[in-house]
Amino acid sequence: MTERPGDAFPSHMTPVLVAHGTRSAAGVSVVAAIADLVSERIGRTRVAFVDVLGPNPSDVLSELDGPAVVVPAFLAAGYHVRKDLPDHVAHSGHPDVTVTPSLGPDPALAHVLYRRLIQAGWRPGDAVVLAAAGSSDASACADVGRAAGQLADLVGVPVEVGFVTTASPTVPEAVAAARAHGTGRVVIAAYLLAPGLFHTRLSACGADAVTDPLGADPAIADLLVSRFVAAATSVSTQTVR
């Protein structure tokens, strides 16, 4: 029998997927669908949200017995990953929690973005703007820049970065810059995990087309599983030593 990536995740550990949270029912459903895909690979995966709705990570972790592995399903390591999540872990009182790096940036995400671009009607020669949520954390913005570089390697043209909120340039500014530099259409690649207010705003940013969010894609689930398994393996190795 061929071993699946999820087979390496220990059954005595609980995987916890942490997302931002949204008031969009569609967005919540997408996060649940992603968790379901992960659960199919490594067993029941709990879901927590750091903002907008519950349960929050502290609530989930405080209910668990045994070690837990937490993956922040964020596309950049901003304030929620660096500050909010560690605070929740500490507040939970759980003595055995391993937190992995954030979901993005990662080449696997760039490949999903590339497929979303093609689905949205992008053609070679069209300019691309990577639209991200935005953060006051400079390192998070740098993460988005790295994601744009990974996507640029696939589309073969430079990818402008625009932020929906907080950071600059804004998405409309990035779209205008891309249009000024080229002669073709401009397509926004939505660097967002799930639908919600931010994705809705992109339709009014002046582009010729906007992709769907990354969504409940098997490649996203596989990337999450790789985060869970790598963390669990590291913990097990340290325990043996």
Short mmCIF file of C-alpha atoms in Angstrom, two decimals:
data_model
loop_
_atom_site.label_atom_id
_atom_site.label_comp_id
_atom_site.label_asym_id
_atom_site.label_seq_id
_atom_site.Cartn_x
_atom_site.Cartn_y
_atom_site.Cartn_z
CA MET A 1 0.00 0.00 0.00
CA THR A 2 1.31 3.47 -0.90
CA GLU A 3 1.88 5.67 2.13
CA ARG A 4 -0.01 8.94 2.06
CA PRO A 5 1.55 12.16 3.43
CA GLY A 6 -1.02 12.26 6.21
CA ASP A 7 -0.10 8.77 7.40
CA ALA A 8 2.91 10.27 9.19
CA PHE A 9 0.75 12.39 11.50
CA PRO A 10 0.54 10.72 14.95
CA SER A 11 -2.93 9.73 16.04
CA HIS A 12 -2.34 10.96 19.61
CA MET A 13 -1.85 14.55 18.41
CA THR A 14 -4.73 16.89 17.56
CA PRO A 15 -4.41 19.09 14.47
CA VAL A 16 -5.88 22.59 14.81
CA LEU A 17 -6.36 24.87 11.83
CA VAL A 18 -6.52 28.57 12.75
CA ALA A 19 -8.04 31.08 10.33
CA HIS A 20 -8.81 34.78 10.54
CA GLY A 21 -12.60 34.66 10.68
CA THR A 22 -15.23 36.38 8.54
CA ARG A 23 -18.87 37.39 8.68
CA SER A 24 -19.32 35.85 5.24
CA ALA A 25 -21.21 32.57 5.45
CA ALA A 26 -19.53 31.52 2.21
CA GLY A 27 -16.12 32.27 3.71
CA VAL A 28 -16.84 30.23 6.83
CA SER A 29 -18.03 27.37 4.63
CA VAL A 30 -14.80 27.44 2.63
CA VAL A 31 -12.69 27.24 5.80
CA ALA A 32 -14.83 24.31 6.96
CA ALA A 33 -14.37 22.61 3.58
CA ILE A 34 -10.59 23.06 3.81
CA ALA A 35 -10.63 21.54 7.29
CA ASP A 36 -12.68 18.62 5.97
CA LEU A 37 -10.07 17.98 3.26
CA VAL A 38 -7.32 18.01 5.88
CA SER A 39 -9.37 15.72 8.13
CA GLU A 40 -9.63 13.19 5.31
CA ARG A 41 -5.83 13.09 5.23
CA ILE A 42 -4.80 13.16 8.91
CA GLY A 43 -7.93 12.69 11.03
CA ARG A 44 -10.35 15.10 12.65
CA THR A 45 -9.01 18.63 12.39
CA ARG A 46 -10.35 21.30 14.73
CA VAL A 47 -10.97 24.85 13.50
CA ALA A 48 -10.47 28.12 15.39
CA PHE A 49 -10.67 31.80 14.44
CA VAL A 50 -8.61 34.69 15.81
CA ASP A 51 -11.16 37.39 14.93
CA VAL A 52 -14.83 38.10 14.13
CA LEU A 53 -16.27 34.76 15.28
CA GLY A 54 -15.52 31.79 17.48
CA PRO A 55 -14.36 29.47 18.71
CA ASN A 56 -11.00 31.15 19.21
CA PRO A 57 -7.75 29.17 19.57
CA SER A 58 -7.77 29.46 23.36
CA ASP A 59 -11.27 27.96 23.51
CA VAL A 60 -10.32 25.01 21.31
CA LEU A 61 -6.96 24.28 22.93
CA SER A 62 -8.35 24.42 26.46
CA GLU A 63 -10.72 21.56 25.58
CA LEU A 64 -8.02 19.23 24.27
CA ASP A 65 -6.20 16.42 25.99
CA GLY A 66 -2.77 15.46 24.69
CA PRO A 67 -0.42 17.36 22.37
CA ALA A 68 -1.76 19.68 19.70
CA VAL A 69 -0.28 21.03 16.47
CA VAL A 70 -1.58 24.40 15.29
CA VAL A 71 -1.25 25.66 11.72
CA PRO A 72 -2.04 29.34 11.13
CA ALA A 73 -3.91 29.33 7.81
CA PHE A 74 -2.67 32.83 7.01
CA LEU A 75 -1.01 33.81 3.75
CA ALA A 76 1.53 36.02 5.52
CA ALA A 77 2.94 36.12 9.05
CA GLY A 78 1.42 39.34 10.37
CA TYR A 79 0.10 40.52 13.72
CA HIS A 80 -2.42 37.70 14.13
CA VAL A 81 0.29 35.09 13.64
CA ARG A 82 3.05 36.80 15.61
CA LYS A 83 1.01 38.22 18.49
CA ASP A 84 -2.63 37.07 18.70
CA LEU A 85 -2.04 33.35 18.22
CA PRO A 86 0.79 33.02 20.79
CA ASP A 87 -1.37 34.96 23.26
CA HIS A 88 -4.24 32.54 22.70
CA VAL A 89 -1.93 29.56 23.19
CA ALA A 90 -0.63 31.00 26.46
CA HIS A 91 -4.14 31.86 27.67
CA SER A 92 -5.42 28.34 26.94
CA GLY A 93 -3.11 26.87 29.57
CA HIS A 94 -2.46 23.89 27.32
CA PRO A 95 1.01 22.55 28.15
CA ASP A 96 1.87 20.89 24.84
CA VAL A 97 1.16 23.01 21.75
CA THR A 98 3.34 23.29 18.67
CA VAL A 99 2.64 26.19 16.30
CA THR A 100 3.90 25.90 12.72
CA PRO A 101 4.90 28.66 10.31
CA SER A 102 2.03 30.38 8.50
CA LEU A 103 0.54 28.83 5.37
CA GLY A 104 2.09 31.36 3.03
CA PRO A 105 4.02 32.35 1.15
CA ASP A 106 4.72 29.04 -0.54
CA PRO A 107 5.26 27.90 -4.15
CA ALA A 108 2.23 25.61 -3.82
CA LEU A 109 0.03 28.66 -3.29
CA ALA A 110 1.54 30.31 -6.36
CA HIS A 111 0.49 27.31 -8.45
CA VAL A 112 -3.09 27.56 -7.14
CA LEU A 113 -3.08 31.29 -7.92
CA TYR A 114 -1.86 30.51 -11.44
CA ARG A 115 -4.75 28.11 -11.98
CA ARG A 116 -7.19 30.69 -10.64
CA LEU A 117 -5.80 33.23 -13.12
CA ILE A 118 -6.38 30.87 -16.04
CA GLN A 119 -9.89 30.12 -14.78
CA ALA A 120 -10.58 33.87 -14.67
CA GLY A 121 -9.55 34.29 -18.31
CA TRP A 122 -5.97 35.47 -17.89
CA ARG A 123 -3.87 35.14 -21.03
CA PRO A 124 -0.12 35.53 -21.57
CA GLY A 125 0.51 39.23 -22.04
CA ASP A 126 -2.09 40.32 -19.49
CA ALA A 127 -0.72 42.21 -16.50
CA VAL A 128 -1.23 40.69 -13.05
CA VAL A 129 -1.85 42.37 -9.70
CA LEU A 130 -1.58 40.28 -6.56
CA ALA A 131 -4.24 41.60 -4.17
CA ALA A 132 -3.68 40.84 -0.48
CA ALA A 133 -5.47 41.80 2.71
CA GLY A 134 -2.74 44.13 3.98
CA SER A 135 -1.02 44.51 7.32
CA SER A 136 0.73 47.09 9.48
CA ASP A 137 3.45 44.49 9.98
CA ALA A 138 6.30 45.12 7.52
CA SER A 139 7.34 41.47 7.58
CA ALA A 140 3.85 40.41 6.51
CA CYS A 141 3.97 42.84 3.58
CA ALA A 142 7.36 41.41 2.67
CA ASP A 143 5.78 37.94 2.67
CA VAL A 144 3.24 39.18 0.13
CA GLY A 145 6.09 40.51 -1.98
CA ARG A 146 7.68 37.06 -1.97
CA ALA A 147 4.34 35.54 -3.00
CA ALA A 148 4.19 37.99 -5.92
CA GLY A 149 7.67 36.91 -6.98
CA GLN A 150 6.66 33.24 -6.90
CA LEU A 151 3.63 33.99 -9.06
CA ALA A 152 5.71 36.11 -11.43
CA ASP A 153 7.94 33.10 -12.08
CA LEU A 154 4.87 31.22 -13.34
CA VAL A 155 3.19 33.94 -15.42
CA GLY A 156 6.41 35.22 -16.94
CA VAL A 157 5.79 38.91 -16.20
CA PRO A 158 6.36 41.12 -13.13
CA VAL A 159 3.46 41.02 -10.70
CA GLU A 160 2.37 44.24 -8.99
CA VAL A 161 1.29 44.05 -5.34
CA GLY A 162 -1.77 45.84 -4.00
CA PHE A 163 -3.36 45.78 -0.56
CA VAL A 164 -7.07 45.91 0.23
CA THR A 165 -6.52 47.71 3.51
CA THR A 166 -3.89 49.11 5.91
CA ALA A 167 -0.80 48.92 3.68
CA SER A 168 0.15 50.58 0.42
CA PRO A 169 0.00 50.62 -2.51
CA THR A 170 -3.73 49.99 -2.57
CA VAL A 171 -5.19 47.56 -5.07
CA PRO A 172 -6.60 50.37 -7.27
CA GLU A 173 -3.17 52.04 -7.25
CA ALA A 174 -1.50 48.78 -8.23
CA VAL A 175 -4.03 48.21 -11.02
CA ALA A 176 -3.44 51.73 -12.34
CA ALA A 177 0.32 51.19 -12.26
CA ALA A 178 0.02 47.88 -14.08
CA ARG A 179 -2.19 49.43 -16.74
CA ALA A 180 0.24 52.33 -17.20
CA HIS A 181 3.15 49.95 -17.73
CA GLY A 182 1.44 47.64 -20.21
CA THR A 183 -0.82 47.57 -23.24
CA GLY A 184 -3.05 44.61 -22.40
CA ARG A 185 -5.63 43.73 -19.81
CA VAL A 186 -5.08 43.71 -16.06
CA VAL A 187 -6.18 40.73 -13.98
CA ILE A 188 -6.28 40.68 -10.19
CA ALA A 189 -5.03 37.51 -8.53
CA ALA A 190 -6.88 37.39 -5.22
CA TYR A 191 -4.35 36.35 -2.58
CA LEU A 192 -7.14 35.50 -0.18
CA LEU A 193 -8.00 32.14 1.31
CA ALA A 194 -11.80 32.47 1.25
CA PRO A 195 -14.56 34.79 0.03
CA GLY A 196 -15.65 37.71 2.17
CA LEU A 197 -15.68 41.50 2.30
CA PHE A 198 -12.13 41.89 1.00
CA HIS A 199 -12.77 39.75 -2.07
CA THR A 200 -16.03 41.59 -2.77
CA ARG A 201 -14.14 44.90 -2.83
CA LEU A 202 -11.81 43.73 -5.59
CA SER A 203 -14.50 43.96 -8.27
CA ALA A 204 -14.46 47.75 -7.91
CA CYS A 205 -10.68 48.17 -8.24
CA GLY A 206 -10.55 48.80 -12.00
CA ALA A 207 -9.21 45.48 -13.30
CA ASP A 208 -10.55 43.59 -16.30
CA ALA A 209 -10.99 40.39 -14.30
CA VAL A 210 -10.66 39.12 -10.74
CA THR A 211 -9.84 35.57 -9.74
CA ASP A 212 -11.69 33.53 -7.16
CA PRO A 213 -9.97 33.13 -3.77
CA LEU A 214 -7.63 30.19 -3.25
CA GLY A 215 -10.49 28.25 -1.68
CA ALA A 216 -10.90 24.60 -0.70
CA ASP A 217 -8.35 23.30 -3.16
CA PRO A 218 -6.72 19.88 -2.65
CA ALA A 219 -3.31 21.55 -3.05
CA ILE A 220 -4.13 23.86 -0.12
CA ALA A 221 -5.09 20.84 1.98
CA ASP A 222 -1.87 19.07 1.01
CA LEU A 223 0.18 22.11 2.01
CA LEU A 224 -1.58 22.27 5.37
CA VAL A 225 -0.96 18.57 5.91
CA SER A 226 2.72 19.06 5.15
CA ARG A 227 2.85 21.76 7.86
CA PHE A 228 1.11 19.48 10.37
CA VAL A 229 3.28 16.47 9.59
CA ALA A 230 6.57 18.41 9.61
CA ALA A 231 5.77 19.88 13.04
CA ALA A 232 4.68 16.53 14.47
CA THR A 233 7.80 14.83 13.12
CA SER A 234 10.02 17.51 14.62
CA VAL A 235 8.35 17.13 18.02
CA SER A 236 8.67 13.34 17.90
CA THR A 237 12.35 13.56 16.96
CA GLN A 238 13.08 15.95 19.82
CA THR A 239 11.25 13.66 22.25
CA VAL A 240 13.33 10.65 21.18
CA ARG A 241 16.53 12.62 21.72
#
